[in-house]
mmCIF file of C-alpha atoms in Angstrom:
data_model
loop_
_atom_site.group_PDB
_atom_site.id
_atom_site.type_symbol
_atom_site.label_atom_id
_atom_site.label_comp_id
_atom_site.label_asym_id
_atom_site.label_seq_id
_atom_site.Cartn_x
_atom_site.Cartn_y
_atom_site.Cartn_z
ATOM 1 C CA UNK A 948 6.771 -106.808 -42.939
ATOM 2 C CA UNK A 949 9.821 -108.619 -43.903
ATOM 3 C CA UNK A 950 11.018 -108.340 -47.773
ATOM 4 C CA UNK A 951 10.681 -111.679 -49.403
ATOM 5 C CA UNK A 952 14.311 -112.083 -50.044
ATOM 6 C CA UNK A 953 15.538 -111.038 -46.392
ATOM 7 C CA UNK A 954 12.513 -113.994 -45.167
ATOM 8 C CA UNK A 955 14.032 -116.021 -47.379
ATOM 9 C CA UNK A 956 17.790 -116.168 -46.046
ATOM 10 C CA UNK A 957 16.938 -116.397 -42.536
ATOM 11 C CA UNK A 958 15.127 -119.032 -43.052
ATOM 12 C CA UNK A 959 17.729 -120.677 -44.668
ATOM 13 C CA UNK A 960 20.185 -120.478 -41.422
ATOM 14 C CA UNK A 961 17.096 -121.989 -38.855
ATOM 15 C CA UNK A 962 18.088 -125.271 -37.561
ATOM 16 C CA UNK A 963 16.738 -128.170 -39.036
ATOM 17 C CA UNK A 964 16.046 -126.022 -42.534
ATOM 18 C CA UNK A 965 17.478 -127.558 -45.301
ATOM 19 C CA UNK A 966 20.313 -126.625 -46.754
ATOM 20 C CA UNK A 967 22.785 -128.068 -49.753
ATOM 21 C CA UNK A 968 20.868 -130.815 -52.156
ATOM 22 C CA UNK A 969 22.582 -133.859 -52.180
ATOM 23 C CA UNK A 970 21.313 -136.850 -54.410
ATOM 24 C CA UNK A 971 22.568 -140.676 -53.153
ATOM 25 C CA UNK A 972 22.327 -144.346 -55.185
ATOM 26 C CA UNK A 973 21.681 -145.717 -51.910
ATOM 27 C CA UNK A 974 20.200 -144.731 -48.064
ATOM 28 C CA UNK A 975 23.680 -145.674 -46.312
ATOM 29 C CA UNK A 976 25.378 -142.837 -48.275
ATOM 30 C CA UNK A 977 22.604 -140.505 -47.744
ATOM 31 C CA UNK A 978 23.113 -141.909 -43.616
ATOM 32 C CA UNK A 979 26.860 -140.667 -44.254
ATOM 33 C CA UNK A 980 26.031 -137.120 -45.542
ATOM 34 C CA UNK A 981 23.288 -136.728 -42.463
ATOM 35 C CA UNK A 982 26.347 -137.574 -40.150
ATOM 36 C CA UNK A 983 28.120 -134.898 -41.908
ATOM 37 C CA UNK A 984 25.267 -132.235 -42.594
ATOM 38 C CA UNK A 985 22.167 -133.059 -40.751
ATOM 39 C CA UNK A 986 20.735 -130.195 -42.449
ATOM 40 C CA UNK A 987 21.457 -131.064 -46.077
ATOM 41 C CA UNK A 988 18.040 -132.191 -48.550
ATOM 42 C CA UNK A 989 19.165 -135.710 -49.153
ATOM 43 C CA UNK A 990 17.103 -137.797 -52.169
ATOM 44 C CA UNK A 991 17.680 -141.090 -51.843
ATOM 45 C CA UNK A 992 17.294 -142.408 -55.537
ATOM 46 C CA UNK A 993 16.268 -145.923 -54.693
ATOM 47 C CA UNK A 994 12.958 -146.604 -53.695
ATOM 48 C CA UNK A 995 12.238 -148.225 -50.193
ATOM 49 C CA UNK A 996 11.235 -151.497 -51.505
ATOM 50 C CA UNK A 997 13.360 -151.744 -55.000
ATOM 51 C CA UNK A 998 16.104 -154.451 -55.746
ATOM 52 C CA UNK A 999 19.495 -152.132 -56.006
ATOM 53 C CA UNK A 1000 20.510 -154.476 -58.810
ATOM 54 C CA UNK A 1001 17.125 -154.756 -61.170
ATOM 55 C CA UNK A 1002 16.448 -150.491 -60.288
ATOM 56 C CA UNK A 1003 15.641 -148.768 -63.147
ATOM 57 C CA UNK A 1004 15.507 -144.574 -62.488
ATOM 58 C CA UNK A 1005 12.238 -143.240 -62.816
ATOM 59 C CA UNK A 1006 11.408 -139.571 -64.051
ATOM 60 C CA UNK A 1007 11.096 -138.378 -60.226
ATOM 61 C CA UNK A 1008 14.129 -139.967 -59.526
ATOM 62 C CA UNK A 1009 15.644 -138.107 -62.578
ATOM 63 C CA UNK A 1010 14.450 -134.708 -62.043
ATOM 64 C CA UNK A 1011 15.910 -135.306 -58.133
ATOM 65 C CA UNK A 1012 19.494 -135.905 -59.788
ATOM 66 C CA UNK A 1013 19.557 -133.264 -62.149
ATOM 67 C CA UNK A 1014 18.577 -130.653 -59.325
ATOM 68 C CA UNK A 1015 21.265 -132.037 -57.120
ATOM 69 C CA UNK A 1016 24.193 -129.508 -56.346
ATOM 70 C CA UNK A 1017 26.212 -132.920 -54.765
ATOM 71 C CA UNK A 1018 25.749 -136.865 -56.176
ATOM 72 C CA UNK A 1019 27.518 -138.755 -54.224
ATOM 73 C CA UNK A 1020 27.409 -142.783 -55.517
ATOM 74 C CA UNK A 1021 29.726 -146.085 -55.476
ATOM 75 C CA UNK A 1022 29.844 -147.351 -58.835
ATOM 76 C CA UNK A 1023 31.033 -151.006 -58.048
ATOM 77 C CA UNK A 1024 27.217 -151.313 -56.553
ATOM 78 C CA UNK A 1025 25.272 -148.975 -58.468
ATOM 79 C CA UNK A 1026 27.518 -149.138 -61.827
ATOM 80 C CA UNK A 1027 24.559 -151.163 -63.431
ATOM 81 C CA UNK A 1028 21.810 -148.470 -63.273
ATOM 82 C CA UNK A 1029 21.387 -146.882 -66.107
ATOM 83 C CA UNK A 1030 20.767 -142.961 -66.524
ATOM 84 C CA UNK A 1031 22.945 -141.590 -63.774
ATOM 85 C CA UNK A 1032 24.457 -138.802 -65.504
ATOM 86 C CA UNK A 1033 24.544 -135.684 -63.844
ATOM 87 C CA UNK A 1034 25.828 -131.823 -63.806
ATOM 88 C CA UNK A 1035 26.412 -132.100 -60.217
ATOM 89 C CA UNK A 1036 29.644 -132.651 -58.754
ATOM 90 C CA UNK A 1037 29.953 -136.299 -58.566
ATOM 91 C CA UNK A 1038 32.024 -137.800 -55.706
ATOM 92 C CA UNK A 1039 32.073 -141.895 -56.090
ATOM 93 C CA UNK A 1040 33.105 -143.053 -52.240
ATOM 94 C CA UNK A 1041 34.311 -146.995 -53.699
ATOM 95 C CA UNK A 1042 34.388 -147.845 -57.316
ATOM 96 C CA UNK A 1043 36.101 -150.688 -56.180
ATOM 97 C CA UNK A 1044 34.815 -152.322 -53.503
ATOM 98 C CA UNK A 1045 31.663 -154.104 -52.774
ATOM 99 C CA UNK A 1046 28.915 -153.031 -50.066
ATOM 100 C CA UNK A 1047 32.031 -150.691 -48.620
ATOM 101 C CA UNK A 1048 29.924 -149.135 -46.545
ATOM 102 C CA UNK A 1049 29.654 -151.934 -44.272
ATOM 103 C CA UNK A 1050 33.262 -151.667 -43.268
ATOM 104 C CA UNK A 1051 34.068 -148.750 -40.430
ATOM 105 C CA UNK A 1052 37.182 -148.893 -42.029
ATOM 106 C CA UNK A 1053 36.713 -147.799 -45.445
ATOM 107 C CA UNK A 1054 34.148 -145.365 -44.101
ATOM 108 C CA UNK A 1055 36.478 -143.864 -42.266
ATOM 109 C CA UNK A 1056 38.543 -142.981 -45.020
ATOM 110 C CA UNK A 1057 36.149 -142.067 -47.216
ATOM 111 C CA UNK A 1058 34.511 -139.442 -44.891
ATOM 112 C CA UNK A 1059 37.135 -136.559 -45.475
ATOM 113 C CA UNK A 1060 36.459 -136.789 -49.437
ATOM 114 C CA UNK A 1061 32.475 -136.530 -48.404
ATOM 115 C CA UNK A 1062 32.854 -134.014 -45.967
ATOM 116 C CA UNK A 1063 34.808 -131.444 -48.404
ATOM 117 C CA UNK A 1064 32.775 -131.973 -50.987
ATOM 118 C CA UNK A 1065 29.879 -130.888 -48.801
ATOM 119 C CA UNK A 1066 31.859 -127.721 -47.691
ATOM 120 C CA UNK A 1067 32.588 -127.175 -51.711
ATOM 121 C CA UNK A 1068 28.767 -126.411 -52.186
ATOM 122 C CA UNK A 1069 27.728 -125.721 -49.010
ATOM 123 C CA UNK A 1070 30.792 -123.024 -47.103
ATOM 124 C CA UNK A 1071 28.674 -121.071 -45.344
ATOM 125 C CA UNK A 1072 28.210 -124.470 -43.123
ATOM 126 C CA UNK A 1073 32.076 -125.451 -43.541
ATOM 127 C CA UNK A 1074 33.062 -125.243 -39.734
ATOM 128 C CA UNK A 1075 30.348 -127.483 -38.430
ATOM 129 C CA UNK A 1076 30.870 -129.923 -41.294
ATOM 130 C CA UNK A 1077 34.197 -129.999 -40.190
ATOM 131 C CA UNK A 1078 33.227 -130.473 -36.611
ATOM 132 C CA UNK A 1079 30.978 -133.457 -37.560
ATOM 133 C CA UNK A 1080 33.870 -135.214 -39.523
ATOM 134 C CA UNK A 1081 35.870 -135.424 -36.317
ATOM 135 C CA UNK A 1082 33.278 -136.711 -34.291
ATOM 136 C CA UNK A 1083 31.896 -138.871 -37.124
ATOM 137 C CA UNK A 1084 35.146 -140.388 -37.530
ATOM 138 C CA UNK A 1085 35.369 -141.454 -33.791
ATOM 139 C CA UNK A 1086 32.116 -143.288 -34.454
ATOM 140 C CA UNK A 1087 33.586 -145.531 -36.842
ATOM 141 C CA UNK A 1088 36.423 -146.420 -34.535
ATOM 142 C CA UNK A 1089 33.464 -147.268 -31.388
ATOM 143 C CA UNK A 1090 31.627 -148.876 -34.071
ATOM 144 C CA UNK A 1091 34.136 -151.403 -35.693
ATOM 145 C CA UNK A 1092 35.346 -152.068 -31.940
ATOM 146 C CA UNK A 1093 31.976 -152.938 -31.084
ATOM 147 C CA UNK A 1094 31.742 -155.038 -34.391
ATOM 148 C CA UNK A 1095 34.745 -156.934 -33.773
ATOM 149 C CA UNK A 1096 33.813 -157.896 -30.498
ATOM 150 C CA UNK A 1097 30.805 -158.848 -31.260
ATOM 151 C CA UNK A 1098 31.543 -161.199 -34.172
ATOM 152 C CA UNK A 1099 34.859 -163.052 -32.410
ATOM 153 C CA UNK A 1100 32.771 -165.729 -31.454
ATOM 154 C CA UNK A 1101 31.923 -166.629 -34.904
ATOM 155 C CA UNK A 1102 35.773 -166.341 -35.607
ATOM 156 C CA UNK A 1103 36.166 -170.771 -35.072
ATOM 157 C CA UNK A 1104 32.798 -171.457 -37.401
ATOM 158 C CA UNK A 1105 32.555 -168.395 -40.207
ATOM 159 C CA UNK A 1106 29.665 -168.020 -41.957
ATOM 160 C CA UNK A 1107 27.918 -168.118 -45.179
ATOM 161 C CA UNK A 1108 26.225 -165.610 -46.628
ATOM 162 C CA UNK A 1109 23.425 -165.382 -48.895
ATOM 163 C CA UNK A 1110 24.089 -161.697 -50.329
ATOM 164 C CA UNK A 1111 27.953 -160.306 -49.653
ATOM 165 C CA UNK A 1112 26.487 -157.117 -48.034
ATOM 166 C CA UNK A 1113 28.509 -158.115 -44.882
ATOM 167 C CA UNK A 1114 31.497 -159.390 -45.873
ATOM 168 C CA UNK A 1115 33.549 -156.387 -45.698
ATOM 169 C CA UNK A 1116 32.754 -156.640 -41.854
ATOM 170 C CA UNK A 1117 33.692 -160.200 -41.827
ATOM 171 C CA UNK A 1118 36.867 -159.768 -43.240
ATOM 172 C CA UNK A 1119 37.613 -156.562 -41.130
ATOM 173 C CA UNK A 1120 36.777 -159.081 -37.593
ATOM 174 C CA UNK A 1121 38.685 -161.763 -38.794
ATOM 175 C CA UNK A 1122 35.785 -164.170 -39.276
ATOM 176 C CA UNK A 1123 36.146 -166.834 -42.102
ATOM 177 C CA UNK A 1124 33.308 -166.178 -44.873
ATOM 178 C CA UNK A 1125 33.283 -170.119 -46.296
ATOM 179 C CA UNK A 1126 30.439 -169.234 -49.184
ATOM 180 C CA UNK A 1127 28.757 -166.765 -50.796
ATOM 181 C CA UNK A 1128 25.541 -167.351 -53.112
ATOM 182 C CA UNK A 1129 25.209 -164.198 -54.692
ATOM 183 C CA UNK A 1130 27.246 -162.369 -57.135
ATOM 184 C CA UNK A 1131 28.645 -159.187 -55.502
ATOM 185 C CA UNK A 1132 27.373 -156.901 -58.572
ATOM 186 C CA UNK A 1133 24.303 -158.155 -60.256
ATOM 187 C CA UNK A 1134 22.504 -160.452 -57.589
ATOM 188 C CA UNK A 1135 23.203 -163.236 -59.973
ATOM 189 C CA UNK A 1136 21.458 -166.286 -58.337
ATOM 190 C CA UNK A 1137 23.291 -169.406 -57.590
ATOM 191 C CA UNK A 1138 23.523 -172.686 -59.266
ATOM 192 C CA UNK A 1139 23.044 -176.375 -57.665
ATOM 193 C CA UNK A 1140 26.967 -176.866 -57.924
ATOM 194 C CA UNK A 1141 26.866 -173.406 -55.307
ATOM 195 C CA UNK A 1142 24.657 -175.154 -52.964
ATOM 196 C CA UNK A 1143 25.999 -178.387 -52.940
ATOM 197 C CA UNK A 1144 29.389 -176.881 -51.977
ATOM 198 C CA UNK A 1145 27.941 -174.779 -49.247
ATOM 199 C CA UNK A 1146 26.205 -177.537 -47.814
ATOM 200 C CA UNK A 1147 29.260 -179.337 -47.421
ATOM 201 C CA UNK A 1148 31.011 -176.338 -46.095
ATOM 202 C CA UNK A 1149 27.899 -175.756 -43.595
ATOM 203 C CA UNK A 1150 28.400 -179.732 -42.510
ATOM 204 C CA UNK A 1151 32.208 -179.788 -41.973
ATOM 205 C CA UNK A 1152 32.156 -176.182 -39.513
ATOM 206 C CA UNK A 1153 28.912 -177.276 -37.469
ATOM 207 C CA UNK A 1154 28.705 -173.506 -35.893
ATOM 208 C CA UNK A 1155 28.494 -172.175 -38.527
ATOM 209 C CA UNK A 1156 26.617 -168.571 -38.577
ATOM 210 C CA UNK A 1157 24.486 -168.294 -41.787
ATOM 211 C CA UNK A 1158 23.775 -163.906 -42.708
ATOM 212 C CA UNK A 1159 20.461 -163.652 -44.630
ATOM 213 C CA UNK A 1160 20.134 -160.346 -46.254
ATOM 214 C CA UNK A 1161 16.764 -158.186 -45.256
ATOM 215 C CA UNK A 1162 16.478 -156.741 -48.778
ATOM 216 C CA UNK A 1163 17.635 -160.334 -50.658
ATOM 217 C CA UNK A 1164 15.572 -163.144 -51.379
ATOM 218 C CA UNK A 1165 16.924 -165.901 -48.839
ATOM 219 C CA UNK A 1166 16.268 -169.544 -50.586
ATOM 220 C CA UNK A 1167 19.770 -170.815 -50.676
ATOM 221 C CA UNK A 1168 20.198 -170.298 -47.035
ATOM 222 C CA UNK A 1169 16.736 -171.935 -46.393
ATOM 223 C CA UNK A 1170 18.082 -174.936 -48.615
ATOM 224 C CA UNK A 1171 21.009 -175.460 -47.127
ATOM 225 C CA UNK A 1172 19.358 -175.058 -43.476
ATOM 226 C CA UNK A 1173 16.705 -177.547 -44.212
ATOM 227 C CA UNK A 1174 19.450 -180.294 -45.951
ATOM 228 C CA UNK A 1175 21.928 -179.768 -42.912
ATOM 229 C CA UNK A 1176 22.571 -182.560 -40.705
ATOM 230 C CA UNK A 1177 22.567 -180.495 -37.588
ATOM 231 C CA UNK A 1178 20.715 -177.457 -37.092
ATOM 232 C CA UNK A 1179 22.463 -173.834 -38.026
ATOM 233 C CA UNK A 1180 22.140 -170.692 -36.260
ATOM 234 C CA UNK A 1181 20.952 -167.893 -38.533
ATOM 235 C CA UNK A 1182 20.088 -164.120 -38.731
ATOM 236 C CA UNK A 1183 19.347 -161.764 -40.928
ATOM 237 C CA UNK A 1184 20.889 -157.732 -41.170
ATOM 238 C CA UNK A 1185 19.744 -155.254 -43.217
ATOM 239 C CA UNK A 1186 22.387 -153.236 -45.108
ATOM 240 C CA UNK A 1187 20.697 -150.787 -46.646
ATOM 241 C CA UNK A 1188 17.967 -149.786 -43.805
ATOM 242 C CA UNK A 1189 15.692 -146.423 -44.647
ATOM 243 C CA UNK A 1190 15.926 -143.245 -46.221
ATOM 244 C CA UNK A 1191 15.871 -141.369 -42.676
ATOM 245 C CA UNK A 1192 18.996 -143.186 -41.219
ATOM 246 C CA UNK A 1193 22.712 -142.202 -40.114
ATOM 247 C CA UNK A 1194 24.753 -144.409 -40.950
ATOM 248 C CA UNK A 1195 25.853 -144.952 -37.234
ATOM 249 C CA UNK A 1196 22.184 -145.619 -36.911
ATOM 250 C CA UNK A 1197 22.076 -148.583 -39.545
ATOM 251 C CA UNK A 1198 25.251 -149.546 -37.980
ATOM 252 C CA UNK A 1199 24.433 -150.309 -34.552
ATOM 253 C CA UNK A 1200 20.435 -151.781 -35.452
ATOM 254 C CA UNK A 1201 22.292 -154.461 -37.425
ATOM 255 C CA UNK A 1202 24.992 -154.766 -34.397
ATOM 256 C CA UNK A 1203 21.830 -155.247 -31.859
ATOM 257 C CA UNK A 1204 20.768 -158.013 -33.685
ATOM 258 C CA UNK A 1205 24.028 -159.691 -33.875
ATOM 259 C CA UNK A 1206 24.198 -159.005 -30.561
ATOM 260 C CA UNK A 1207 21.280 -160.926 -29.153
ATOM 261 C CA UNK A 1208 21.592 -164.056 -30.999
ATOM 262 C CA UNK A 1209 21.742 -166.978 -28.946
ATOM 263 C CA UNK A 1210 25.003 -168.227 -29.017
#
């Protein structure tokens, strides 16, 4: 019979067995470290149906964190939750920009950062980390091409968006985003002055392409559809998807959908 601590290891290096613990803020940067380490135990700390700017950590959600050996975060989104201390090694991908996940871009170069902090407390596993950076990295560059291309129609009209989750796309394709509703950091809502002013943005660019947020409570956008004087196209992405995606996954679902609006 095999010793207990010889059963142990081997099971360790089976495919598919987890491997380093990695606690996230949110699933996209749990989708980053699966690109990276599909074998890592990733704990997603917020819920699948919790507002990322009301969360408050639970005890679970605690005792996740504190067993962590990697917690990766980005404070400009997360910076309001309170009791996110941890020993872990903490790597924070943007403390400075908003929903930066959303951009291939700024993925891109936060990936080598991510990927040696995995090799830090997981080298046994270094190589094929390293392996899954390169190709990872290529999948940012398909991705944003198929982004751009995708979104150059909307280049002449812009959009306005309920929730900035998608902004950092917009900006990347070159699209025009005319309003925003909702603060960047706390969800703040928006005043009659804010929908006033995109209602008159919405009536002087007639195509228009309003982005409803799948997590985000979508009123102003159904105001300013139902006051327009000529109807709006609309859809709605989802930035944060679930726990179990890639990022390239989340990526290309919300792409799909872009894709088969009627233009």
């Amino acid at each position: 019979m095999m010793p207990m601590l010889a059963l142990t290891m081997a099971l360790m290096l089976l495919p598919g067995v987890a491997r380093a613990a990695v606690a996230v803020t949110l699933p996209p940067l749990g989708g980053l470290v699966r690109m990276l380490d599909p074998h890592a135990r990733v704990t997603v700390l917020l819920p699948p149906t919790a507002d990322p700017h009301h969360f408050q950590m639970s005890p679970k959600a605690t005792e996740e964190l504190q067993g962590a050996k990697l917690f990766v975060r980005t404070s400009f989104d997360d910076g309001g939750w309170s009791g996110l201390s941890s020993k872990a090694e903490t790597l924070d991908l943007w403390p400075h920009a908003s929903h930066a996940w959303t951009s291939p871009a700024l993925v891109r170069a936060a990936l080598p950062r991510l990927a040696a902090a995995l090799e830090r407390i997981d080298p046994a596993h270094a190589a094929a980390i390293r392996t899954n950076l390169a190709k990872a990295i290529a999948e940012t560059r398909s991705i944003e091409k198929a982004w751009i291309a995708a979104l150059a129609p909307y280049r002449a009209g812009g959009v306005i968006m309920q929730h900035p989750s998608w902004q950092p796309m917009c900006e990347m394709a070159g699209v025009p985003v005319w309003a925003v509703l909702e603060s960047a950091r706390q969800g703040q809502e928006f005043g009659p002055r804010d929908l006033d002013r995109a209602l008159s943005l919405a009536a002087a660019h007639p195509d228009v392409l309003l982005i409803a947020e799948q997590r985000h409570g979508n009123q102003g956008l159904d105001w300013i559809a139902a006051h327009s004087p000529h109807p709006l196209r609309r859809i709605t992405l989802d930035a944060l998807g679930t726990d179990t995606m890639r990022w390239d996954q989340l990526m290309r679902a919300n792409l799909k959908r872009l894709q088969r609006l009627p233009r």
